């Protein structure tokens, strides 16, 4: 105050610069709509709360990835704000993160755009994934919980013996266990982050099953079981090779499914996405 940087306001504490007459009524913002860490103000909690952008990032990412097999879309910052009830700062941070991950980009007119997912893009993603994911699995293998591995094998066997048609949820759970849970035990956290970020193919597979229905997935289940068998035998190298072969075979199936999806109309249920072409 002595240096004139702060002045005392009779009703609102301190005001930065100026004088009381010029200050008038200070602006009032809802701090929960800003990208601030308010963890210590939330009931005295000592555990930091996730930044606001982090709470919606995965949902926006999933919405974007589910759109790209159908064409090119423009993403509205304002649409994200309205849909999730967040500030423009949060919306921009989410899009910046997705840009860093390679999922969105800015057009020449400075609009955020996404898509389309071409066969070439799928090939490039697969090429990177088949290098990183088996390596992450081999690193994680020595620390894998053997009881959990046996449970996963029993779950696969149960699915293989099912007489009725498998559900999308059945396949998604098996895929998540093999491709997200197990590599997640890798000590190299940067590698894990990249492995998870490269998993675009499962989105295409899920969309195919939603539009066409679940087909015969016995080959996928057999491939899963071979990977798990090597892990239960404490054979990381064998597990890595089996996973790489599974990724190659699944890539062929995903590529064919991407062609089928091209005949369907793009879903239009997200207000922040507008199809360009």
Short mmCIF file of C-alpha atoms in Angstrom, two decimals:
data_model
loop_
_atom_site.label_atom_id
_atom_site.label_comp_id
_atom_site.label_asym_id
_atom_site.label_seq_id
_atom_site.Cartn_x
_atom_site.Cartn_y
_atom_site.Cartn_z
CA UNK A 1 0.00 0.00 0.00
CA UNK A 2 2.86 2.37 0.78
CA UNK A 3 4.11 2.02 -2.79
CA UNK A 4 0.68 2.78 -4.22
CA UNK A 5 0.19 -0.65 -5.78
CA UNK A 6 -2.75 -1.57 -3.52
CA UNK A 7 -5.45 0.65 -2.09
CA UNK A 8 -7.95 -0.21 0.61
CA UNK A 9 -11.57 -0.46 -0.55
CA UNK A 10 -14.05 0.14 2.28
CA UNK A 11 -16.33 -2.77 1.25
CA UNK A 12 -14.23 -5.13 -0.87
CA UNK A 13 -10.83 -5.45 0.74
CA UNK A 14 -7.96 -4.31 -1.47
CA UNK A 15 -8.00 -2.99 -5.04
CA UNK A 16 -4.99 -3.07 -7.36
CA UNK A 17 -3.98 0.44 -8.55
CA UNK A 18 -6.22 3.47 -9.21
CA UNK A 19 -8.30 4.94 -6.42
CA UNK A 20 -11.44 3.99 -4.56
CA UNK A 21 -13.68 6.34 -6.58
CA UNK A 22 -12.45 4.92 -9.90
CA UNK A 23 -12.50 1.32 -8.70
CA UNK A 24 -16.30 1.12 -8.44
CA UNK A 25 -17.78 -2.35 -8.12
CA UNK A 26 -15.11 -5.04 -8.63
CA UNK A 27 -15.77 -7.81 -11.15
CA UNK A 28 -17.15 -11.05 -9.77
CA UNK A 29 -16.20 -14.32 -11.47
CA UNK A 30 -17.22 -17.84 -10.58
CA UNK A 31 -13.82 -19.31 -9.68
CA UNK A 32 -15.05 -22.86 -10.35
CA UNK A 33 -15.37 -21.98 -14.05
CA UNK A 34 -11.73 -20.93 -14.25
CA UNK A 35 -8.81 -23.31 -14.70
CA UNK A 36 -7.56 -22.84 -11.13
CA UNK A 37 -6.46 -25.30 -8.46
CA UNK A 38 -8.97 -24.69 -5.67
CA UNK A 39 -8.23 -27.99 -3.93
CA UNK A 40 -7.25 -26.42 -0.62
CA UNK A 41 -10.52 -24.46 -0.53
CA UNK A 42 -12.70 -27.54 -1.00
CA UNK A 43 -13.65 -28.46 2.53
CA UNK A 44 -10.07 -28.44 3.71
CA UNK A 45 -9.06 -31.32 1.45
CA UNK A 46 -5.33 -31.80 1.13
CA UNK A 47 -5.55 -33.87 -2.07
CA UNK A 48 -5.42 -31.58 -5.13
CA UNK A 49 -8.44 -31.64 -7.41
CA UNK A 50 -7.93 -32.33 -11.10
CA UNK A 51 -7.74 -29.18 -13.25
CA UNK A 52 -11.06 -28.40 -14.93
CA UNK A 53 -9.71 -29.20 -18.40
CA UNK A 54 -8.61 -32.63 -17.22
CA UNK A 55 -12.13 -33.59 -16.15
CA UNK A 56 -13.50 -33.23 -19.69
CA UNK A 57 -10.44 -34.03 -21.83
CA UNK A 58 -11.14 -37.74 -22.28
CA UNK A 59 -14.81 -37.17 -23.10
CA UNK A 60 -13.99 -34.56 -25.75
CA UNK A 61 -11.24 -36.80 -27.13
CA UNK A 62 -13.61 -39.75 -27.40
CA UNK A 63 -16.23 -37.61 -29.15
CA UNK A 64 -13.64 -36.36 -31.63
CA UNK A 65 -12.24 -39.84 -32.36
CA UNK A 66 -15.72 -41.27 -32.89
CA UNK A 67 -16.41 -38.62 -35.53
CA UNK A 68 -13.28 -38.84 -37.68
CA UNK A 69 -14.07 -42.13 -39.48
CA UNK A 70 -17.03 -40.29 -41.05
CA UNK A 71 -15.34 -37.15 -42.40
CA UNK A 72 -13.86 -33.77 -41.46
CA UNK A 73 -15.35 -31.69 -38.67
CA UNK A 74 -14.89 -28.19 -37.26
CA UNK A 75 -14.68 -27.93 -33.49
CA UNK A 76 -16.32 -25.01 -31.73
CA UNK A 77 -14.61 -23.63 -28.62
CA UNK A 78 -17.87 -21.96 -27.65
CA UNK A 79 -19.72 -25.23 -28.22
CA UNK A 80 -17.42 -27.01 -25.76
CA UNK A 81 -17.97 -24.20 -23.24
CA UNK A 82 -21.75 -24.45 -23.52
CA UNK A 83 -21.89 -28.24 -23.56
CA UNK A 84 -19.70 -28.78 -20.51
CA UNK A 85 -20.34 -25.52 -18.67
CA UNK A 86 -16.69 -24.45 -18.68
CA UNK A 87 -14.80 -21.26 -19.47
CA UNK A 88 -13.14 -20.40 -22.77
CA UNK A 89 -9.78 -20.88 -21.03
CA UNK A 90 -10.65 -24.49 -20.22
CA UNK A 91 -11.96 -25.13 -23.73
CA UNK A 92 -8.75 -23.81 -25.29
CA UNK A 93 -6.60 -25.87 -22.95
CA UNK A 94 -8.47 -29.05 -23.92
CA UNK A 95 -7.99 -28.36 -27.62
CA UNK A 96 -4.34 -27.47 -27.10
CA UNK A 97 -3.82 -30.83 -25.38
CA UNK A 98 -5.54 -32.69 -28.21
CA UNK A 99 -3.40 -30.75 -30.68
CA UNK A 100 -0.26 -31.87 -28.85
CA UNK A 101 -1.50 -35.47 -29.02
CA UNK A 102 -2.01 -35.12 -32.78
CA UNK A 103 -5.80 -35.55 -32.76
CA UNK A 104 -6.83 -32.03 -33.85
CA UNK A 105 -5.24 -29.18 -35.79
CA UNK A 106 -5.87 -25.61 -36.84
CA UNK A 107 -6.92 -24.80 -40.37
CA UNK A 108 -5.50 -21.94 -42.41
CA UNK A 109 -8.41 -19.83 -41.20
CA UNK A 110 -7.44 -20.64 -37.57
CA UNK A 111 -10.43 -22.91 -36.96
CA UNK A 112 -9.97 -26.13 -35.01
CA UNK A 113 -10.62 -29.11 -37.26
CA UNK A 114 -10.41 -32.89 -36.96
CA UNK A 115 -10.40 -35.77 -39.43
CA UNK A 116 -10.84 -37.51 -41.65
CA UNK A 117 -9.33 -40.80 -40.51
CA UNK A 118 -7.78 -42.24 -43.65
CA UNK A 119 -6.39 -45.74 -44.16
CA UNK A 120 -2.93 -44.18 -44.34
CA UNK A 121 -3.37 -42.48 -40.96
CA UNK A 122 -4.53 -45.78 -39.51
CA UNK A 123 -1.45 -47.49 -40.99
CA UNK A 124 0.90 -44.90 -39.51
CA UNK A 125 -0.70 -45.18 -36.09
CA UNK A 126 -0.44 -48.96 -36.24
CA UNK A 127 3.23 -48.80 -37.23
CA UNK A 128 4.04 -46.78 -34.14
CA UNK A 129 1.80 -48.82 -31.89
CA UNK A 130 3.35 -52.19 -32.85
CA UNK A 131 6.77 -50.81 -31.85
CA UNK A 132 5.79 -49.29 -28.50
CA UNK A 133 3.01 -51.43 -27.07
CA UNK A 134 4.85 -54.81 -27.07
CA UNK A 135 7.87 -53.10 -25.50
CA UNK A 136 5.69 -51.60 -22.78
CA UNK A 137 4.10 -54.99 -22.13
CA UNK A 138 7.50 -56.71 -21.87
CA UNK A 139 8.68 -54.10 -19.38
CA UNK A 140 5.51 -54.52 -17.30
CA UNK A 141 5.45 -58.33 -17.48
CA UNK A 142 7.79 -59.13 -14.52
CA UNK A 143 5.55 -57.08 -12.21
CA UNK A 144 2.24 -58.38 -13.52
CA UNK A 145 -0.05 -59.91 -10.91
CA UNK A 146 -0.23 -63.63 -11.72
CA UNK A 147 -3.62 -64.00 -10.05
CA UNK A 148 -4.98 -61.20 -12.20
CA UNK A 149 -3.55 -62.85 -15.32
CA UNK A 150 -5.30 -66.12 -14.46
CA UNK A 151 -8.58 -64.25 -13.97
CA UNK A 152 -8.14 -62.59 -17.36
CA UNK A 153 -7.55 -65.98 -19.00
CA UNK A 154 -10.67 -67.39 -17.35
CA UNK A 155 -12.67 -64.42 -18.60
CA UNK A 156 -11.41 -65.02 -22.15
CA UNK A 157 -12.29 -68.72 -21.90
CA UNK A 158 -15.78 -67.84 -20.68
CA UNK A 159 -16.30 -65.58 -23.70
CA UNK A 160 -15.03 -68.28 -26.04
CA UNK A 161 -17.51 -70.80 -24.65
CA UNK A 162 -20.50 -68.47 -24.79
CA UNK A 163 -23.32 -69.79 -26.97
CA UNK A 164 -24.98 -66.39 -27.39
CA UNK A 165 -23.59 -63.45 -29.33
CA UNK A 166 -21.01 -61.40 -27.45
CA UNK A 167 -21.84 -57.80 -26.61
CA UNK A 168 -19.85 -54.68 -27.45
CA UNK A 169 -19.16 -54.32 -23.73
CA UNK A 170 -17.72 -57.87 -23.57
CA UNK A 171 -15.20 -57.13 -26.31
CA UNK A 172 -14.39 -53.64 -25.02
CA UNK A 173 -13.59 -55.02 -21.55
CA UNK A 174 -11.27 -57.68 -22.96
CA UNK A 175 -9.53 -55.15 -25.20
CA UNK A 176 -9.08 -52.67 -22.36
CA UNK A 177 -7.55 -55.34 -20.12
CA UNK A 178 -4.96 -56.36 -22.71
CA UNK A 179 -4.18 -53.03 -24.36
CA UNK A 180 -4.57 -50.56 -21.50
CA UNK A 181 -4.33 -52.31 -18.15
CA UNK A 182 -1.31 -54.55 -18.82
CA UNK A 183 0.94 -52.04 -20.66
CA UNK A 184 0.00 -49.55 -17.94
CA UNK A 185 2.40 -51.36 -15.63
CA UNK A 186 5.39 -50.18 -17.68
CA UNK A 187 7.84 -48.06 -15.69
CA UNK A 188 8.36 -45.65 -18.59
CA UNK A 189 5.40 -43.33 -18.11
CA UNK A 190 6.06 -41.45 -21.36
CA UNK A 191 5.87 -44.71 -23.26
CA UNK A 192 2.60 -45.63 -21.53
CA UNK A 193 1.11 -42.24 -22.40
CA UNK A 194 2.04 -42.71 -26.06
CA UNK A 195 0.72 -46.28 -26.12
CA UNK A 196 -2.66 -45.12 -24.83
CA UNK A 197 -2.73 -42.13 -27.16
CA UNK A 198 -2.15 -44.34 -30.22
CA UNK A 199 -5.17 -46.56 -29.59
CA UNK A 200 -7.42 -45.20 -32.33
CA UNK A 201 -8.14 -48.58 -33.93
CA UNK A 202 -10.35 -49.76 -31.02
CA UNK A 203 -12.60 -46.73 -31.60
CA UNK A 204 -13.10 -47.82 -35.23
CA UNK A 205 -13.79 -51.39 -34.11
CA UNK A 206 -16.38 -50.23 -31.55
CA UNK A 207 -18.13 -48.05 -34.15
CA UNK A 208 -18.22 -50.97 -36.58
CA UNK A 209 -19.85 -53.18 -33.96
CA UNK A 210 -22.40 -50.48 -33.15
CA UNK A 211 -23.43 -50.10 -36.80
CA UNK A 212 -23.08 -53.69 -38.02
CA UNK A 213 -23.29 -55.74 -34.85
CA UNK A 214 -20.77 -58.01 -33.14
CA UNK A 215 -19.40 -60.55 -35.59
CA UNK A 216 -17.38 -63.71 -34.91
CA UNK A 217 -14.59 -62.56 -32.58
CA UNK A 218 -13.07 -66.00 -31.93
CA UNK A 219 -9.79 -65.03 -33.66
CA UNK A 220 -9.40 -61.96 -31.45
CA UNK A 221 -10.04 -64.01 -28.30
CA UNK A 222 -7.56 -66.69 -29.37
CA UNK A 223 -4.91 -64.04 -29.97
CA UNK A 224 -5.58 -62.52 -26.54
CA UNK A 225 -5.25 -65.90 -24.86
CA UNK A 226 -1.87 -66.58 -26.49
CA UNK A 227 -0.48 -63.31 -25.11
CA UNK A 228 -1.83 -64.10 -21.64
CA UNK A 229 -0.47 -67.65 -21.79
CA UNK A 230 3.05 -66.34 -22.34
CA UNK A 231 2.64 -63.91 -19.45
CA UNK A 232 1.49 -66.64 -17.06
CA UNK A 233 4.57 -68.65 -18.08
CA UNK A 234 6.70 -65.61 -17.25
CA UNK A 235 7.82 -65.28 -20.86
CA UNK A 236 7.91 -61.53 -21.62
CA UNK A 237 9.60 -61.97 -25.00
CA UNK A 238 7.00 -64.47 -26.14
CA UNK A 239 4.21 -62.21 -24.89
CA UNK A 240 5.67 -59.27 -26.81
CA UNK A 241 5.87 -61.28 -30.03
CA UNK A 242 2.33 -62.60 -29.57
CA UNK A 243 1.01 -59.09 -28.93
CA UNK A 244 2.75 -57.76 -32.04
CA UNK A 245 1.16 -60.51 -34.16
CA UNK A 246 -2.25 -59.75 -32.61
CA UNK A 247 -1.85 -56.05 -33.42
CA UNK A 248 -0.95 -56.89 -37.03
CA UNK A 249 -3.95 -59.19 -37.49
CA UNK A 250 -6.31 -56.77 -35.75
CA UNK A 251 -5.04 -53.95 -37.94
CA UNK A 252 -6.09 -55.88 -41.04
CA UNK A 253 -9.58 -56.32 -39.59
CA UNK A 254 -9.80 -52.67 -38.53
CA UNK A 255 -8.72 -51.45 -41.96
CA UNK A 256 -11.55 -53.42 -43.59
CA UNK A 257 -14.03 -52.09 -41.02
CA UNK A 258 -13.00 -48.50 -41.74
CA UNK A 259 -14.05 -48.99 -45.37
CA UNK A 260 -17.45 -50.28 -44.27
CA UNK A 261 -18.02 -47.30 -41.97
CA UNK A 262 -17.51 -44.90 -44.89
CA UNK A 263 -20.99 -45.78 -46.24
CA UNK A 264 -22.73 -44.61 -43.07
CA UNK A 265 -23.80 -41.07 -42.26
CA UNK A 266 -21.80 -39.26 -39.62
CA UNK A 267 -23.42 -39.08 -36.18
CA UNK A 268 -24.49 -35.55 -35.33
CA UNK A 269 -25.10 -35.70 -31.59
CA UNK A 270 -22.30 -33.43 -30.33
CA UNK A 271 -23.08 -29.70 -30.46
CA UNK A 272 -19.42 -28.68 -30.63
CA UNK A 273 -18.76 -30.63 -33.87
CA UNK A 274 -19.90 -29.44 -37.30
CA UNK A 275 -19.23 -31.55 -40.37
CA UNK A 276 -17.29 -29.73 -43.09
CA UNK A 277 -17.10 -32.57 -45.63
#
